[in-house]
PDB file of C-alpha atoms in Angstrom:
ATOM      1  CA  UNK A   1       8.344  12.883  27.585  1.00  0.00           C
ATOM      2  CA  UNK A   2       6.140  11.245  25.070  1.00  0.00           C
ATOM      3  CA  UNK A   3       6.142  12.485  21.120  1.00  0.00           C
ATOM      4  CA  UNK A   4       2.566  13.356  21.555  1.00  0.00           C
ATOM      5  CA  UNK A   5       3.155  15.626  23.847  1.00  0.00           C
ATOM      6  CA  UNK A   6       6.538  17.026  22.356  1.00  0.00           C
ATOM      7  CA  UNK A   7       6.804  20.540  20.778  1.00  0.00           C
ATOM      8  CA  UNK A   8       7.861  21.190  17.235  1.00  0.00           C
ATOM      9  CA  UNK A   9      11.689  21.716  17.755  1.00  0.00           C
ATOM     10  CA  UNK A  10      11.253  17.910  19.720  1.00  0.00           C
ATOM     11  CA  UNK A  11       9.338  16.162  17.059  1.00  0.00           C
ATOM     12  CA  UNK A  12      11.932  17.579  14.633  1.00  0.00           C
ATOM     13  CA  UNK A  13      14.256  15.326  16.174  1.00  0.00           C
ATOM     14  CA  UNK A  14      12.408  12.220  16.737  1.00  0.00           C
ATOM     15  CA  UNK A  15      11.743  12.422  13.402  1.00  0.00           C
ATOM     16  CA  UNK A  16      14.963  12.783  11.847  1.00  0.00           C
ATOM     17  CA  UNK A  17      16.533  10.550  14.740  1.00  0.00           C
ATOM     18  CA  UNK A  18      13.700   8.120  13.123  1.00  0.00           C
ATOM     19  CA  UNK A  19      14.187   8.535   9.719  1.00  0.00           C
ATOM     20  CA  UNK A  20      18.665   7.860  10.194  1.00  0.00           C
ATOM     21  CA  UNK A  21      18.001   4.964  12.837  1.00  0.00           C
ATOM     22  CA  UNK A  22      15.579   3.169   9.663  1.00  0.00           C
ATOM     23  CA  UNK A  23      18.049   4.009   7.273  1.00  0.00           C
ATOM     24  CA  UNK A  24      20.935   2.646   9.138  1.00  0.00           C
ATOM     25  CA  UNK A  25      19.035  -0.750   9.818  1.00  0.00           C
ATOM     26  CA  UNK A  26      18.053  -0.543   6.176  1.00  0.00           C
ATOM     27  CA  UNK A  27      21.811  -0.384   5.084  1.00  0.00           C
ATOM     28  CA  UNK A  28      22.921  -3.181   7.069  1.00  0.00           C
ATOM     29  CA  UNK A  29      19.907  -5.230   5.766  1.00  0.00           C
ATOM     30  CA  UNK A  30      20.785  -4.360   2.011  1.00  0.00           C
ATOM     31  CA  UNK A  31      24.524  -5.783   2.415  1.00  0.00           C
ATOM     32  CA  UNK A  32      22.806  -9.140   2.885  1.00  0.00           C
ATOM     33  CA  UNK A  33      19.717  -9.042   0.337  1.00  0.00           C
ATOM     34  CA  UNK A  34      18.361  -6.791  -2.177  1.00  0.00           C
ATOM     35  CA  UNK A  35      15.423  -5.350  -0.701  1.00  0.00           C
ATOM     36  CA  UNK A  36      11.845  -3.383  -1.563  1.00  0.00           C
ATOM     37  CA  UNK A  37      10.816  -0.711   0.527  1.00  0.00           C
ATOM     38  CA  UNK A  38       6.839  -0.131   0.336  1.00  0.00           C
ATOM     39  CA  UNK A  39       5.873   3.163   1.281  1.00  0.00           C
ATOM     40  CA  UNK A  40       1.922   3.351   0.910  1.00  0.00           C
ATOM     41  CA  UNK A  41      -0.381   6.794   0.988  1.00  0.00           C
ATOM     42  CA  UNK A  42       2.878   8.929   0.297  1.00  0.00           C
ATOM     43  CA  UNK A  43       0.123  12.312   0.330  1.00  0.00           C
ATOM     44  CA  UNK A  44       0.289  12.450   4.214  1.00  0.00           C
ATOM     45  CA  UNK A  45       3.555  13.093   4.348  1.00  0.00           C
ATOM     46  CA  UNK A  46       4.107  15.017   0.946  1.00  0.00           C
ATOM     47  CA  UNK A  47       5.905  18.260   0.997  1.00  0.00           C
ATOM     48  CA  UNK A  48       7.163  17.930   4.766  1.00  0.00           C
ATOM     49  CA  UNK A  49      10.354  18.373   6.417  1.00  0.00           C
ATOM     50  CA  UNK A  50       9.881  14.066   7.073  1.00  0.00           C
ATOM     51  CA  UNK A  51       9.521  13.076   3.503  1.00  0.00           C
ATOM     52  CA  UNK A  52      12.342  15.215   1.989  1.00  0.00           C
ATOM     53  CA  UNK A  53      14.912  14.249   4.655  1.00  0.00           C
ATOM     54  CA  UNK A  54      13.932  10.375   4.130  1.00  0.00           C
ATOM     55  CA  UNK A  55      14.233  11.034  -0.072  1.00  0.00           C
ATOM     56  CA  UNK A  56      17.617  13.027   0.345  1.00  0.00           C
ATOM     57  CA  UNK A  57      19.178   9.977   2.917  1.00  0.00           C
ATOM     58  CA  UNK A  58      17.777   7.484   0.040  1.00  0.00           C
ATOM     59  CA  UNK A  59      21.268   7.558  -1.915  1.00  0.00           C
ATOM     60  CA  UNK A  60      23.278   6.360   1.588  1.00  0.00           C
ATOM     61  CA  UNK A  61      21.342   2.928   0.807  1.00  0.00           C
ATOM     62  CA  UNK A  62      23.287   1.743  -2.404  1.00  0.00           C
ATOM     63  CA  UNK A  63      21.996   0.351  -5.208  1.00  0.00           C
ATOM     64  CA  UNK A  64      20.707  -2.833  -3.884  1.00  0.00           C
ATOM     65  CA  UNK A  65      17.215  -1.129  -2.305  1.00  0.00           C
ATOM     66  CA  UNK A  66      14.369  -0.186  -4.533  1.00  0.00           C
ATOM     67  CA  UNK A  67      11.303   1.730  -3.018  1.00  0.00           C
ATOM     68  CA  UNK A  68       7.417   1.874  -4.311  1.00  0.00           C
ATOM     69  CA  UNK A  69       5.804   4.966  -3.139  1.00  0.00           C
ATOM     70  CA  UNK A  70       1.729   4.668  -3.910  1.00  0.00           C
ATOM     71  CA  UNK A  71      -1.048   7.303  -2.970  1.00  0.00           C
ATOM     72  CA  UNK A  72      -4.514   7.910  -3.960  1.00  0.00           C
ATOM     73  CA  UNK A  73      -2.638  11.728  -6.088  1.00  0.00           C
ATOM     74  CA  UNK A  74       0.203  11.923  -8.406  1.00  0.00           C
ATOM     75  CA  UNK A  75       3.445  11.734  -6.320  1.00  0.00           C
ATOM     76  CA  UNK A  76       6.006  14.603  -6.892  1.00  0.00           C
ATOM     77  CA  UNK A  77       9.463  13.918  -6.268  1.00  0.00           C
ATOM     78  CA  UNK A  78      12.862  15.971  -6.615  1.00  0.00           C
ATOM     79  CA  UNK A  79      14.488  15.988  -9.940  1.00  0.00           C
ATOM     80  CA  UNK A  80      17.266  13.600  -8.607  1.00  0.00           C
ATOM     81  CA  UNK A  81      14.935  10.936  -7.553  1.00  0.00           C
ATOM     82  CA  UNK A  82      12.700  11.698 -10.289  1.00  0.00           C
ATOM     83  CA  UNK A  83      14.275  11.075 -13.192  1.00  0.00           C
ATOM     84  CA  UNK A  84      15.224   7.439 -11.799  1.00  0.00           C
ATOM     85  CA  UNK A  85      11.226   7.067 -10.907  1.00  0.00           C
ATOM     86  CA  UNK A  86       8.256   5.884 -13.437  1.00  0.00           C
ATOM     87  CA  UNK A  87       4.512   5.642 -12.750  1.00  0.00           C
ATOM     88  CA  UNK A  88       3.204   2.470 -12.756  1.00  0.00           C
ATOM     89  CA  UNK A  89      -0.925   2.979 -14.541  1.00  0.00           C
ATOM     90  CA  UNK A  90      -3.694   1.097 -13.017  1.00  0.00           C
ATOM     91  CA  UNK A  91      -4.723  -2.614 -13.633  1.00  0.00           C
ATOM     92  CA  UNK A  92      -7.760  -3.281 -16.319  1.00  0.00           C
ATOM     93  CA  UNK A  93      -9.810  -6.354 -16.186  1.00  0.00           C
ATOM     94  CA  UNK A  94      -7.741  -8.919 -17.657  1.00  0.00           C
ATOM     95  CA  UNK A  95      -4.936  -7.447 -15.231  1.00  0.00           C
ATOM     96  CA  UNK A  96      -7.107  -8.017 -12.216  1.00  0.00           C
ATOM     97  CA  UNK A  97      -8.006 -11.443 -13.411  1.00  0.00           C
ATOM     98  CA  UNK A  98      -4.188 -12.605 -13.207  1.00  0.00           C
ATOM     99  CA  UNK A  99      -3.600 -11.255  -9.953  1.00  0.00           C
ATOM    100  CA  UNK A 100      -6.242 -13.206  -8.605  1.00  0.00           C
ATOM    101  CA  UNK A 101      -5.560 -16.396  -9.928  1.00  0.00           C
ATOM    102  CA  UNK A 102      -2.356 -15.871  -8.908  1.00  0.00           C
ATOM    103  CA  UNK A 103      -3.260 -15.190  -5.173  1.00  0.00           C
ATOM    104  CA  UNK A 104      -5.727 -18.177  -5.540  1.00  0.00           C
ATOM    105  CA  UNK A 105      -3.112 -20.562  -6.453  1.00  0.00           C
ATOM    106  CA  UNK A 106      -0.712 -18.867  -3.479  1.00  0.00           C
ATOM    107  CA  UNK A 107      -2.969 -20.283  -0.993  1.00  0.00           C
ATOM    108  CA  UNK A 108      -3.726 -23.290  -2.857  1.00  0.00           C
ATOM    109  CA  UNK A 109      -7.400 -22.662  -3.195  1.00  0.00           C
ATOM    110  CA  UNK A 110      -9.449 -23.226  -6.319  1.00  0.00           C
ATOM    111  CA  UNK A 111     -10.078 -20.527  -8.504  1.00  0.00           C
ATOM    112  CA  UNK A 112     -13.781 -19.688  -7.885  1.00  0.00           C
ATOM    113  CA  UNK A 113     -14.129 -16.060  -9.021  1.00  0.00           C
ATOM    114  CA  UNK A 114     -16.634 -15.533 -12.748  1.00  0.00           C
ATOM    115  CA  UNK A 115     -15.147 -13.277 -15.172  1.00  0.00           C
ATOM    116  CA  UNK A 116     -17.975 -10.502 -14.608  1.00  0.00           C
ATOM    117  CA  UNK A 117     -16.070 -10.028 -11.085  1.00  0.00           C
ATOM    118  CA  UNK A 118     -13.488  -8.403 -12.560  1.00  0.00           C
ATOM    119  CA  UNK A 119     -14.985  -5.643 -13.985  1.00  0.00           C
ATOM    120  CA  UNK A 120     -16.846  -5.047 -10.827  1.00  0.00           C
ATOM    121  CA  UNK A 121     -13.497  -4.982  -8.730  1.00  0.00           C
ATOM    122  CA  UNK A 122     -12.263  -2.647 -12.080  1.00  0.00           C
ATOM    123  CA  UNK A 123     -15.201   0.078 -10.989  1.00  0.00           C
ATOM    124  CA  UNK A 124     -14.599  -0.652  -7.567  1.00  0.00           C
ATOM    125  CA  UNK A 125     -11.271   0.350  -6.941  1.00  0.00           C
ATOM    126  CA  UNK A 126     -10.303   2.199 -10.292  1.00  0.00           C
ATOM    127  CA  UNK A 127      -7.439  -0.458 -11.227  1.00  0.00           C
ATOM    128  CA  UNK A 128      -5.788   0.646  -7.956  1.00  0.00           C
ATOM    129  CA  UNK A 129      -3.192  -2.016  -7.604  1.00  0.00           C
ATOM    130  CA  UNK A 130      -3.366  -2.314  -3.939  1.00  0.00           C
ATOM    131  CA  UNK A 131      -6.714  -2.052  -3.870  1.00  0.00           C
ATOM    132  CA  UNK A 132      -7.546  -4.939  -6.425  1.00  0.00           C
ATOM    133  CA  UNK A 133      -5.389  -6.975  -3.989  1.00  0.00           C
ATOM    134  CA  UNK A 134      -6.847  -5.908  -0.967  1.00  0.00           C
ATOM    135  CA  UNK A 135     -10.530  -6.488  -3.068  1.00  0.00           C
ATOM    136  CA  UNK A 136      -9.090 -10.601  -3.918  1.00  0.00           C
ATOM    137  CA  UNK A 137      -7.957 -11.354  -0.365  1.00  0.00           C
ATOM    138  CA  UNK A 138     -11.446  -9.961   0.540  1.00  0.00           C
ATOM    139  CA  UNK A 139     -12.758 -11.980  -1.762  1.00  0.00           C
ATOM    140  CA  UNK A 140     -11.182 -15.404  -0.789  1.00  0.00           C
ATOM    141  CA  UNK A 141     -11.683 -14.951   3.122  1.00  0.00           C
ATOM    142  CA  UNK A 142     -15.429 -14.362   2.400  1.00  0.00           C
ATOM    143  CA  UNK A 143     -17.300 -17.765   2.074  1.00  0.00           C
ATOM    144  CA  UNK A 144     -20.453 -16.365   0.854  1.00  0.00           C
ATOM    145  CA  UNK A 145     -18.324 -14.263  -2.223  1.00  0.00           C
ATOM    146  CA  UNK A 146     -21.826 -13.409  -4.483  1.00  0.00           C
ATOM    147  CA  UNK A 147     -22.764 -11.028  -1.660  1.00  0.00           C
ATOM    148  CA  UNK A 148     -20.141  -9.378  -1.637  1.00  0.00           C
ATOM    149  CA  UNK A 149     -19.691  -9.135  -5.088  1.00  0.00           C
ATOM    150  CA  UNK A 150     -23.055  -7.591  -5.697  1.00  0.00           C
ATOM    151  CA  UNK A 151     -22.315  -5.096  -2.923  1.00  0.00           C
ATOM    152  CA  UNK A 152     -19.517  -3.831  -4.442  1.00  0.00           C
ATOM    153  CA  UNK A 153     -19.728   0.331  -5.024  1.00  0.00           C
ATOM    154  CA  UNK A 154     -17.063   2.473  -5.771  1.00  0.00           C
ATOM    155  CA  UNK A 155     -18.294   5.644  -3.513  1.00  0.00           C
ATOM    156  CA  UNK A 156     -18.246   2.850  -0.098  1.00  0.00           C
ATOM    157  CA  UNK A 157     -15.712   0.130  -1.357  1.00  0.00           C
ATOM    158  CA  UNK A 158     -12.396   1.329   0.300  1.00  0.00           C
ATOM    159  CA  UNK A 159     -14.881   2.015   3.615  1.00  0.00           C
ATOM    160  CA  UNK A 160     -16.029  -1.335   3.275  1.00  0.00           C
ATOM    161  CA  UNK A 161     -12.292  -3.034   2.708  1.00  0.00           C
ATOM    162  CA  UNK A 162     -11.298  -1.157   6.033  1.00  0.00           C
ATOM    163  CA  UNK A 163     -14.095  -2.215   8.344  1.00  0.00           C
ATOM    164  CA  UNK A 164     -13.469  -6.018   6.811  1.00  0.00           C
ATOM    165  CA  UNK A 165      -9.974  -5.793   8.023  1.00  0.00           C
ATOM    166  CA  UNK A 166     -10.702  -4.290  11.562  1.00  0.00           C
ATOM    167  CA  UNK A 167     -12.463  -6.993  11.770  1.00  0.00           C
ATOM    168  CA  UNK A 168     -10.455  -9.592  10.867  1.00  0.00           C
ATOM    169  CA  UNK A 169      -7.275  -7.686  13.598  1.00  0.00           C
ATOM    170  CA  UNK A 170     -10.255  -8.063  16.235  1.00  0.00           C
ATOM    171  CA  UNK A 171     -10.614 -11.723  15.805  1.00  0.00           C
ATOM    172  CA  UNK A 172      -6.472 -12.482  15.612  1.00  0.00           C
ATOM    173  CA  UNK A 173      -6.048 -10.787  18.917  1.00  0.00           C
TER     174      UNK A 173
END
């Protein structure tokens, strides 16, 4: 029987049996390294049964894993986890700058981006870390960069950062 077609009581247990198979993978990985566990648009899954069982396993990991939880609204955790959590604001211009030049250098390309860009890419995507990034790689895979610099509006931006990386899956495959 496929989850899909599962009733509640059976995606109950997927889910748990999901959430203890990653955290017992996770633990074996964290004897060997210290690790970072990314966990990115944390509102679909805030305030259900999924989220709360992964956050009250979280201690079974040790102290050697760290996890970033990031979503588009203020992320409420339980008072344990809480009080070992702090909210990282967005990036500002200068902030952006940096990240890009960094990521330029990365790839070993030549920093081509004006300073006007980055307050563009500020209004863009709010100082939304993972957006800014997501806005650079853009950026750097996109020959003809003025273009898509002038096109840049915050109401179709995100839209606009999706399509470019559907695109870019299409052509891997």
């Amino acid at each position: 029987e496929s989850y899909g077609r599962s009733n509640d009581a059976d995606r109950s247990k997927y889910q748990n049996l999901a959430v203890e198979t990653f955290l017992e993978i996770l633990k074996g990985i964290v004897q060997a390294t210290p690790v970072v566990v990314i966990l990115d648009t944390l509102e679909s899954i805030q305030g259900t049964k999924f989220l709360e069982t992964l956050l009250s396993l979280l201690p079974r990991c040790g102290g050697r894993c760290g996890f970033i939880l990031a979503g588009r609204n203020d992320i409420f955790l339980p008072t344990p986890i809480a009080k070992l959590s702090f909210k990282i604001s967005g990036f500002m211009a200068p902030d952006i700058e940096r990240m890009a030049r960094r990521m330029f250098a990365a790839r070993g390309l030549q920093f081509t981006l004006e300073s006007s860009v980055f307050e563009k890419l500020l209004h863009a995507t709010e100082g939304k870390p993972i957006l800014c990034g997501l806005a650079i790689d853009w950026l750097m895979e996109n020959p003809d960069q003025t273009k898509y610099i002038t096109g840049l509006h915050k109401d179709t931006f995100e839209r606009e950062i999706i399509l470019c990386i559907k695109a870019l899956e299409r052509i891997e495959i």
